[in-house]
mmCIF file of C-alpha atoms in Angstrom:
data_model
loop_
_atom_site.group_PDB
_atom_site.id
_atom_site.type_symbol
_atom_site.label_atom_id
_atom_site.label_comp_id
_atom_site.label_asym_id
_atom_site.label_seq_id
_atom_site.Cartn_x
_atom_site.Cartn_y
_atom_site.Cartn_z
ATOM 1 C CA UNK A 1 60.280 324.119 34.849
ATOM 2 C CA UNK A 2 61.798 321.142 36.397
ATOM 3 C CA UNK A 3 63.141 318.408 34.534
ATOM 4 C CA UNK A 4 61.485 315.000 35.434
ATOM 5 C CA UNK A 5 63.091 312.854 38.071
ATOM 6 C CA UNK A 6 63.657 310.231 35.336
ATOM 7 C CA UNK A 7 64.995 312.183 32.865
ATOM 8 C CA UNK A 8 67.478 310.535 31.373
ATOM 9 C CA UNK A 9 69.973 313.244 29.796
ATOM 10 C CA UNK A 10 70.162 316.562 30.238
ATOM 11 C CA UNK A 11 72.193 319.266 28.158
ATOM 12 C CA UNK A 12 73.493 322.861 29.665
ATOM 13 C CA UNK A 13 74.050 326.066 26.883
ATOM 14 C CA UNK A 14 76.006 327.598 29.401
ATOM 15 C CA UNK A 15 73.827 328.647 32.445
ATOM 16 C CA UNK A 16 70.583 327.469 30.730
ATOM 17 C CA UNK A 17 69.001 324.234 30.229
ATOM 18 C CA UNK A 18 68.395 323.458 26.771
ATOM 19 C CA UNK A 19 66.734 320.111 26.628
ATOM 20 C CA UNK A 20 66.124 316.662 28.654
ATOM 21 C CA UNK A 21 64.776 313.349 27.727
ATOM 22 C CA UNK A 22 66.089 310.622 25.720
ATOM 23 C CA UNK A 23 70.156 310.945 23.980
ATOM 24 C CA UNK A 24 68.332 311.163 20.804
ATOM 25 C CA UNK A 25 65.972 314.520 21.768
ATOM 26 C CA UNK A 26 69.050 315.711 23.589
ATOM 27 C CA UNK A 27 71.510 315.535 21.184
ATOM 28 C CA UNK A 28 69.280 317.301 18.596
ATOM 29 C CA UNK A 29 68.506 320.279 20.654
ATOM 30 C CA UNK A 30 72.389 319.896 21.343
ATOM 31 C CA UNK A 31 73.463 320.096 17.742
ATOM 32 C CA UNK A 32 70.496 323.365 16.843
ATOM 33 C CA UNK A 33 72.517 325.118 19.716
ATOM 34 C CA UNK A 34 76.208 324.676 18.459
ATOM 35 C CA UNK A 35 74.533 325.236 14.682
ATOM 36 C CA UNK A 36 72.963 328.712 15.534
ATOM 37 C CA UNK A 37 76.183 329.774 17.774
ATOM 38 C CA UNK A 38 79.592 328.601 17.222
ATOM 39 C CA UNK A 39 80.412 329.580 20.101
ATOM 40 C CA UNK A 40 77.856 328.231 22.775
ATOM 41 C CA UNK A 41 79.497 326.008 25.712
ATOM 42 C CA UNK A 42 76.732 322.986 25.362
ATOM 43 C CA UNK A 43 77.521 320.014 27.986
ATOM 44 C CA UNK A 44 75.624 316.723 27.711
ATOM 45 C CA UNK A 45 74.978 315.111 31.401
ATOM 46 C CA UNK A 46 73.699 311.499 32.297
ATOM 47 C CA UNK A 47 70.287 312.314 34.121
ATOM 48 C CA UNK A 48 71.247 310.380 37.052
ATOM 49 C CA UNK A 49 74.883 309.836 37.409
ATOM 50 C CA UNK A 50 75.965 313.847 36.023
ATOM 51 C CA UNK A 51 78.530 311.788 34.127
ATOM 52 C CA UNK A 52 79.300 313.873 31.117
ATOM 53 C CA UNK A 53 78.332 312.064 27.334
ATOM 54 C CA UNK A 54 80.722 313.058 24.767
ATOM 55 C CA UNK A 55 79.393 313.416 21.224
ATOM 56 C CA UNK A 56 80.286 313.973 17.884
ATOM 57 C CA UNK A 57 78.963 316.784 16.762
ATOM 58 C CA UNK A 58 80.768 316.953 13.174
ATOM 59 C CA UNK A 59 78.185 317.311 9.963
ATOM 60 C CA UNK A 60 74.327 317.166 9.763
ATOM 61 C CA UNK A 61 72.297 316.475 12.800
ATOM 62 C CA UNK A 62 71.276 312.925 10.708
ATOM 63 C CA UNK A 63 75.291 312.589 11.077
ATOM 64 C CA UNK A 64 75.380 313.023 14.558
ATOM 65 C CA UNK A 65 71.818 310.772 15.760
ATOM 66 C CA UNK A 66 73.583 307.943 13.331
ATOM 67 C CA UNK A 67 77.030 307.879 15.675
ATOM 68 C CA UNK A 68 75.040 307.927 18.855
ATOM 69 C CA UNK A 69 75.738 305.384 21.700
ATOM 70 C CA UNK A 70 73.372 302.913 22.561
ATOM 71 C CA UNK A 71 72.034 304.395 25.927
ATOM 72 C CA UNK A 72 72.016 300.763 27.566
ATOM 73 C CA UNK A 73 76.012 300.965 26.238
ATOM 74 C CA UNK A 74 76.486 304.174 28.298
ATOM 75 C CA UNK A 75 74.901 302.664 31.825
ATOM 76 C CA UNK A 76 77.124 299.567 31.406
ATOM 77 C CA UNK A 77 80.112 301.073 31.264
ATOM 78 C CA UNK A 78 78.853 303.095 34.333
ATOM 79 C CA UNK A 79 78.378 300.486 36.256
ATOM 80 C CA UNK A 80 80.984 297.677 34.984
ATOM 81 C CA UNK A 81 83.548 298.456 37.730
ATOM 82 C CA UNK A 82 80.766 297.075 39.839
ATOM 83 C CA UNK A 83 81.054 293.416 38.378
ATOM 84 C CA UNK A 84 84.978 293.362 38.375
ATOM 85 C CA UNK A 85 85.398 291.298 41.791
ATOM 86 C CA UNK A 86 84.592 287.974 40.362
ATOM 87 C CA UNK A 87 81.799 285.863 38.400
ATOM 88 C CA UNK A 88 78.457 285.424 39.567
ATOM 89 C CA UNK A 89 77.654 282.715 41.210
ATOM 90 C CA UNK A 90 76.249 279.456 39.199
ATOM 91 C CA UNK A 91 72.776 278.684 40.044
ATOM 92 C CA UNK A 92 72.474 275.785 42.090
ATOM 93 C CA UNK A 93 71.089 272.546 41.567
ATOM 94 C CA UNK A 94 67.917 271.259 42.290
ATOM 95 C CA UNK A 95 66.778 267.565 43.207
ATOM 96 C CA UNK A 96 63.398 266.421 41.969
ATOM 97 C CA UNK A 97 60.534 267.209 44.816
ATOM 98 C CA UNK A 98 58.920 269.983 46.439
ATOM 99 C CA UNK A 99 59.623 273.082 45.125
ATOM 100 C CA UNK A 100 62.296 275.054 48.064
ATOM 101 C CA UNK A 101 59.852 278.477 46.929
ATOM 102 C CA UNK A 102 63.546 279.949 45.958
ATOM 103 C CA UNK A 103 65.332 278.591 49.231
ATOM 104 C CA UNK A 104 68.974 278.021 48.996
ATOM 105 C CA UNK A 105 70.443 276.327 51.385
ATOM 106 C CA UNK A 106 74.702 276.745 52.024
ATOM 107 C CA UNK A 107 76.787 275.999 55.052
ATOM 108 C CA UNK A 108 77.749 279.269 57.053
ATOM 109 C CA UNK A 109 80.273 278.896 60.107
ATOM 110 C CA UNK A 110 79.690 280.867 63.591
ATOM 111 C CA UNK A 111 80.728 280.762 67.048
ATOM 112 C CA UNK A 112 79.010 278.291 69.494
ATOM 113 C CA UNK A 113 77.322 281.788 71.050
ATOM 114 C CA UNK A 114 76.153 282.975 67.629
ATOM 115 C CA UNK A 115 74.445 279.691 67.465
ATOM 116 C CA UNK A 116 72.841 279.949 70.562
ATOM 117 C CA UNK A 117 71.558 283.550 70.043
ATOM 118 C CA UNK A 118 69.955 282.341 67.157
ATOM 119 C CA UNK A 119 68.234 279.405 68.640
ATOM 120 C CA UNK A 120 66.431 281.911 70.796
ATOM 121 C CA UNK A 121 65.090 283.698 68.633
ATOM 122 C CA UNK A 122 61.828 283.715 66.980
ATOM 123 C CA UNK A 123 61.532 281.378 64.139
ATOM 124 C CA UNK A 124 64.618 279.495 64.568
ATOM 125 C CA UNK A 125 68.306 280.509 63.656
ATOM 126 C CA UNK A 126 67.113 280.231 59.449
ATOM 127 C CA UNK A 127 64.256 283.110 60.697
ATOM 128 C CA UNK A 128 66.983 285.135 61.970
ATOM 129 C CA UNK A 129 69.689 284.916 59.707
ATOM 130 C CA UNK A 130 67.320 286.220 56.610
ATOM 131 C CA UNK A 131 66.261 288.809 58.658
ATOM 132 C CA UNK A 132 69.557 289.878 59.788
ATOM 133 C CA UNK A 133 70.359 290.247 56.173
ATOM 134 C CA UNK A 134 67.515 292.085 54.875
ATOM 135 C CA UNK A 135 68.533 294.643 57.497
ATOM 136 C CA UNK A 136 71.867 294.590 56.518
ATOM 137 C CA UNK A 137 70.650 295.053 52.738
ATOM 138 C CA UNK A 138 68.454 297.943 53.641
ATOM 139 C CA UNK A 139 71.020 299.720 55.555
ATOM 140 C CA UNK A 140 73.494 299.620 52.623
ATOM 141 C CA UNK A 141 70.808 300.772 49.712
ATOM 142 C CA UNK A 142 70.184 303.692 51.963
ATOM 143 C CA UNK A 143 73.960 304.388 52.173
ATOM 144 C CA UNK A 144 74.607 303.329 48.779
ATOM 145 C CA UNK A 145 71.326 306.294 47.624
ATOM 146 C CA UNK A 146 72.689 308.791 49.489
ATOM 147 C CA UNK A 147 76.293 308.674 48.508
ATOM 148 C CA UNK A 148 75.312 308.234 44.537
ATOM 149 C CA UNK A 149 73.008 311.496 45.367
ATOM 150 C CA UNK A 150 76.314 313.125 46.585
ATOM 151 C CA UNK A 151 78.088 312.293 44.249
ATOM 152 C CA UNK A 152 75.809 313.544 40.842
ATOM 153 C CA UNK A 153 75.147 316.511 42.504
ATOM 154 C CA UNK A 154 78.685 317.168 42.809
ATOM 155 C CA UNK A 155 79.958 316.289 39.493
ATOM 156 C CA UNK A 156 77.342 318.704 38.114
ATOM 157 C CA UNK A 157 78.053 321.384 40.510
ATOM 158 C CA UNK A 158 81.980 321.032 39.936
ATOM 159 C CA UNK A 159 81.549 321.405 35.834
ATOM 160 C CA UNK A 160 78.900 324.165 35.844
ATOM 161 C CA UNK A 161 79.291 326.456 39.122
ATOM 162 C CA UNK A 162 82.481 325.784 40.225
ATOM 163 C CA UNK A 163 82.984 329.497 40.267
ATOM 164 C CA UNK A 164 79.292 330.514 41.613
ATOM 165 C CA UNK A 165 78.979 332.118 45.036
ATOM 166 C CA UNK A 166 79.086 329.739 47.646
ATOM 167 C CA UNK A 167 80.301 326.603 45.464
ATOM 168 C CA UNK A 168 82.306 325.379 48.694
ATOM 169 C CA UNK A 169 79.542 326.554 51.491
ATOM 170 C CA UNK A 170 77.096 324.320 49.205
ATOM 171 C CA UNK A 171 79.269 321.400 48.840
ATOM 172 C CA UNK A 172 79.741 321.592 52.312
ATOM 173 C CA UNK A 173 75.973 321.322 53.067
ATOM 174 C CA UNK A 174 75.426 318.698 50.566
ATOM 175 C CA UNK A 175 77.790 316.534 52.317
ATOM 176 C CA UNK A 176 77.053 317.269 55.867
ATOM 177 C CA UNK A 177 74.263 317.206 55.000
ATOM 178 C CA UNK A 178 72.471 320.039 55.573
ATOM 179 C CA UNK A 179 69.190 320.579 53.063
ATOM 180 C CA UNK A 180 68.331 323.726 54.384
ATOM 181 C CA UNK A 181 71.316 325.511 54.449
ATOM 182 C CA UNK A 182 72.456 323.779 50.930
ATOM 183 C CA UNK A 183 69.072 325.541 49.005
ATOM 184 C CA UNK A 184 69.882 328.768 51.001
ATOM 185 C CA UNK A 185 73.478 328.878 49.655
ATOM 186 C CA UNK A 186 72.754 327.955 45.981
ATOM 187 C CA UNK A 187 69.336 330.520 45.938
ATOM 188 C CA UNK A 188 71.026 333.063 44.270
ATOM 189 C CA UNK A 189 72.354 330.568 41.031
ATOM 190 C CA UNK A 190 70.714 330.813 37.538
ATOM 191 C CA UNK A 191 67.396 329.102 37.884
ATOM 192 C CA UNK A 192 68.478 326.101 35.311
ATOM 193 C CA UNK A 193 71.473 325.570 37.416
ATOM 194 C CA UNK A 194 70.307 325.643 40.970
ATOM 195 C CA UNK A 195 66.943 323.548 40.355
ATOM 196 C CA UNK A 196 69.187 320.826 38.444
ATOM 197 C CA UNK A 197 71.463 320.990 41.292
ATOM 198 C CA UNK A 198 68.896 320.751 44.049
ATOM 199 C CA UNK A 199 66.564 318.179 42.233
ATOM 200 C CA UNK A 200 70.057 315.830 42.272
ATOM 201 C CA UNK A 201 70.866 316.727 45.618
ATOM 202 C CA UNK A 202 67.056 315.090 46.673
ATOM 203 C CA UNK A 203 68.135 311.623 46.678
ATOM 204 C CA UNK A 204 71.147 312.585 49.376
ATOM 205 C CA UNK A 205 68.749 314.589 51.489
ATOM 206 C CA UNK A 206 65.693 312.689 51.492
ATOM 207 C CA UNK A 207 64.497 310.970 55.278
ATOM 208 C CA UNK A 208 65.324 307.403 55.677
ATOM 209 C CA UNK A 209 62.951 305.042 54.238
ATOM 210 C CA UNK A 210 60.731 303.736 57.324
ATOM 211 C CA UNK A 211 61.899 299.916 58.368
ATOM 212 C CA UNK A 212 60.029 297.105 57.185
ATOM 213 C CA UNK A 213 57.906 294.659 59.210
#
């Protein structure tokens, strides 16, 4: 069975999935495995990212749960080379009066015929601008999906069948990509493997989200 989309964690014995849910559930299912063979490959993945968590699996399984990361530790570092560009920007203040219903007004430079394509169209040039941008935003959160979709599915395919038939074909298909021809390649994978591997690969083949009015 599937884990669910949200899992959070994940952890691999080899070719077989062992657990998913929270760090905590994961690492104890973890720590039973290496306990019961000392010799079992166990690998830890971020649900989402494929990142790999490395724990400290040294003493009692009360030992290990106590020197667990905070999960919301684990997505910020993730994500912190996100925020390096510069600081956010201060909020900006507000005269007594109507409320602007979260209206910001700045001063933004264009041509003379930017100007005038915007006073043509409907709603004024304020009407167009915010709707140029909402299309702009949409455009790059589809991008921005797809590529993190990649990208997990290929970390996770790179650690655990790197040496399975048709590891280059697939990654080939994921990036192209090519859904049909990416689930025919990776068919013949151990079950844990190739559903993992497909349920990542969703989010890079799913159809584009329809526009909004």
């Amino acid at each position: 069975m599937n884990p669910p989309s949200d899992t959070a964690f994940v952890a691999f014995d080899g070719d077989h999935r062992i657990a998913a849910g929270d760090l905590r559930e994961v690492a104890r299912a973890a720590k039973r495995a290496l306990d019961q063979h000392k010799e079992a490959a166990v690998l830890i993945f971020d649900g989402v990212s494929s990142n790999v968590v490395d724990l400290d699996f040294r003493g009692t399984i009360d030992d290990v749960l106590a020197r667990l990361p905070a999960t919301e530790k684990i997505a910020q570092d993730e994500i912190a080379d996100q925020f390096a560009s510069g600081e956010p920007t201060p909020p900006t203040s507000r005269s007594p009066g109507r409320p602007k219903l979260g209206v910001v007004a700045r001063e933004i430079t264009l041509l003379p015929r930017h100007w005038e394509w915007l006073a043509r169209q409907s709603g004024g040039a304020s009407v167009a601008i915010r709707k140029l941008v909402d299309d702009a935003r949409r455009g790059g959160e589809e991008k921005d999906r797809i590529r993190q979709g990649q990208d997990a599915a290929y970390r996770f395919m790179s650690a655990m069948a790197g040496n399975r038939p048709h590891f280059e074909e697939a990654v080939r298909a994921l990036f192209a990509p090519d859904p049909v021809r990416f689930r025919k390649l990776i068919a013949g994978w151990p079950a844990d493997l190739r559903d993992h591997a497909a349920r990542l690969a969703e989010r890079a083949f799913q159809p584009k989200s329809s526009p909004q009015a």
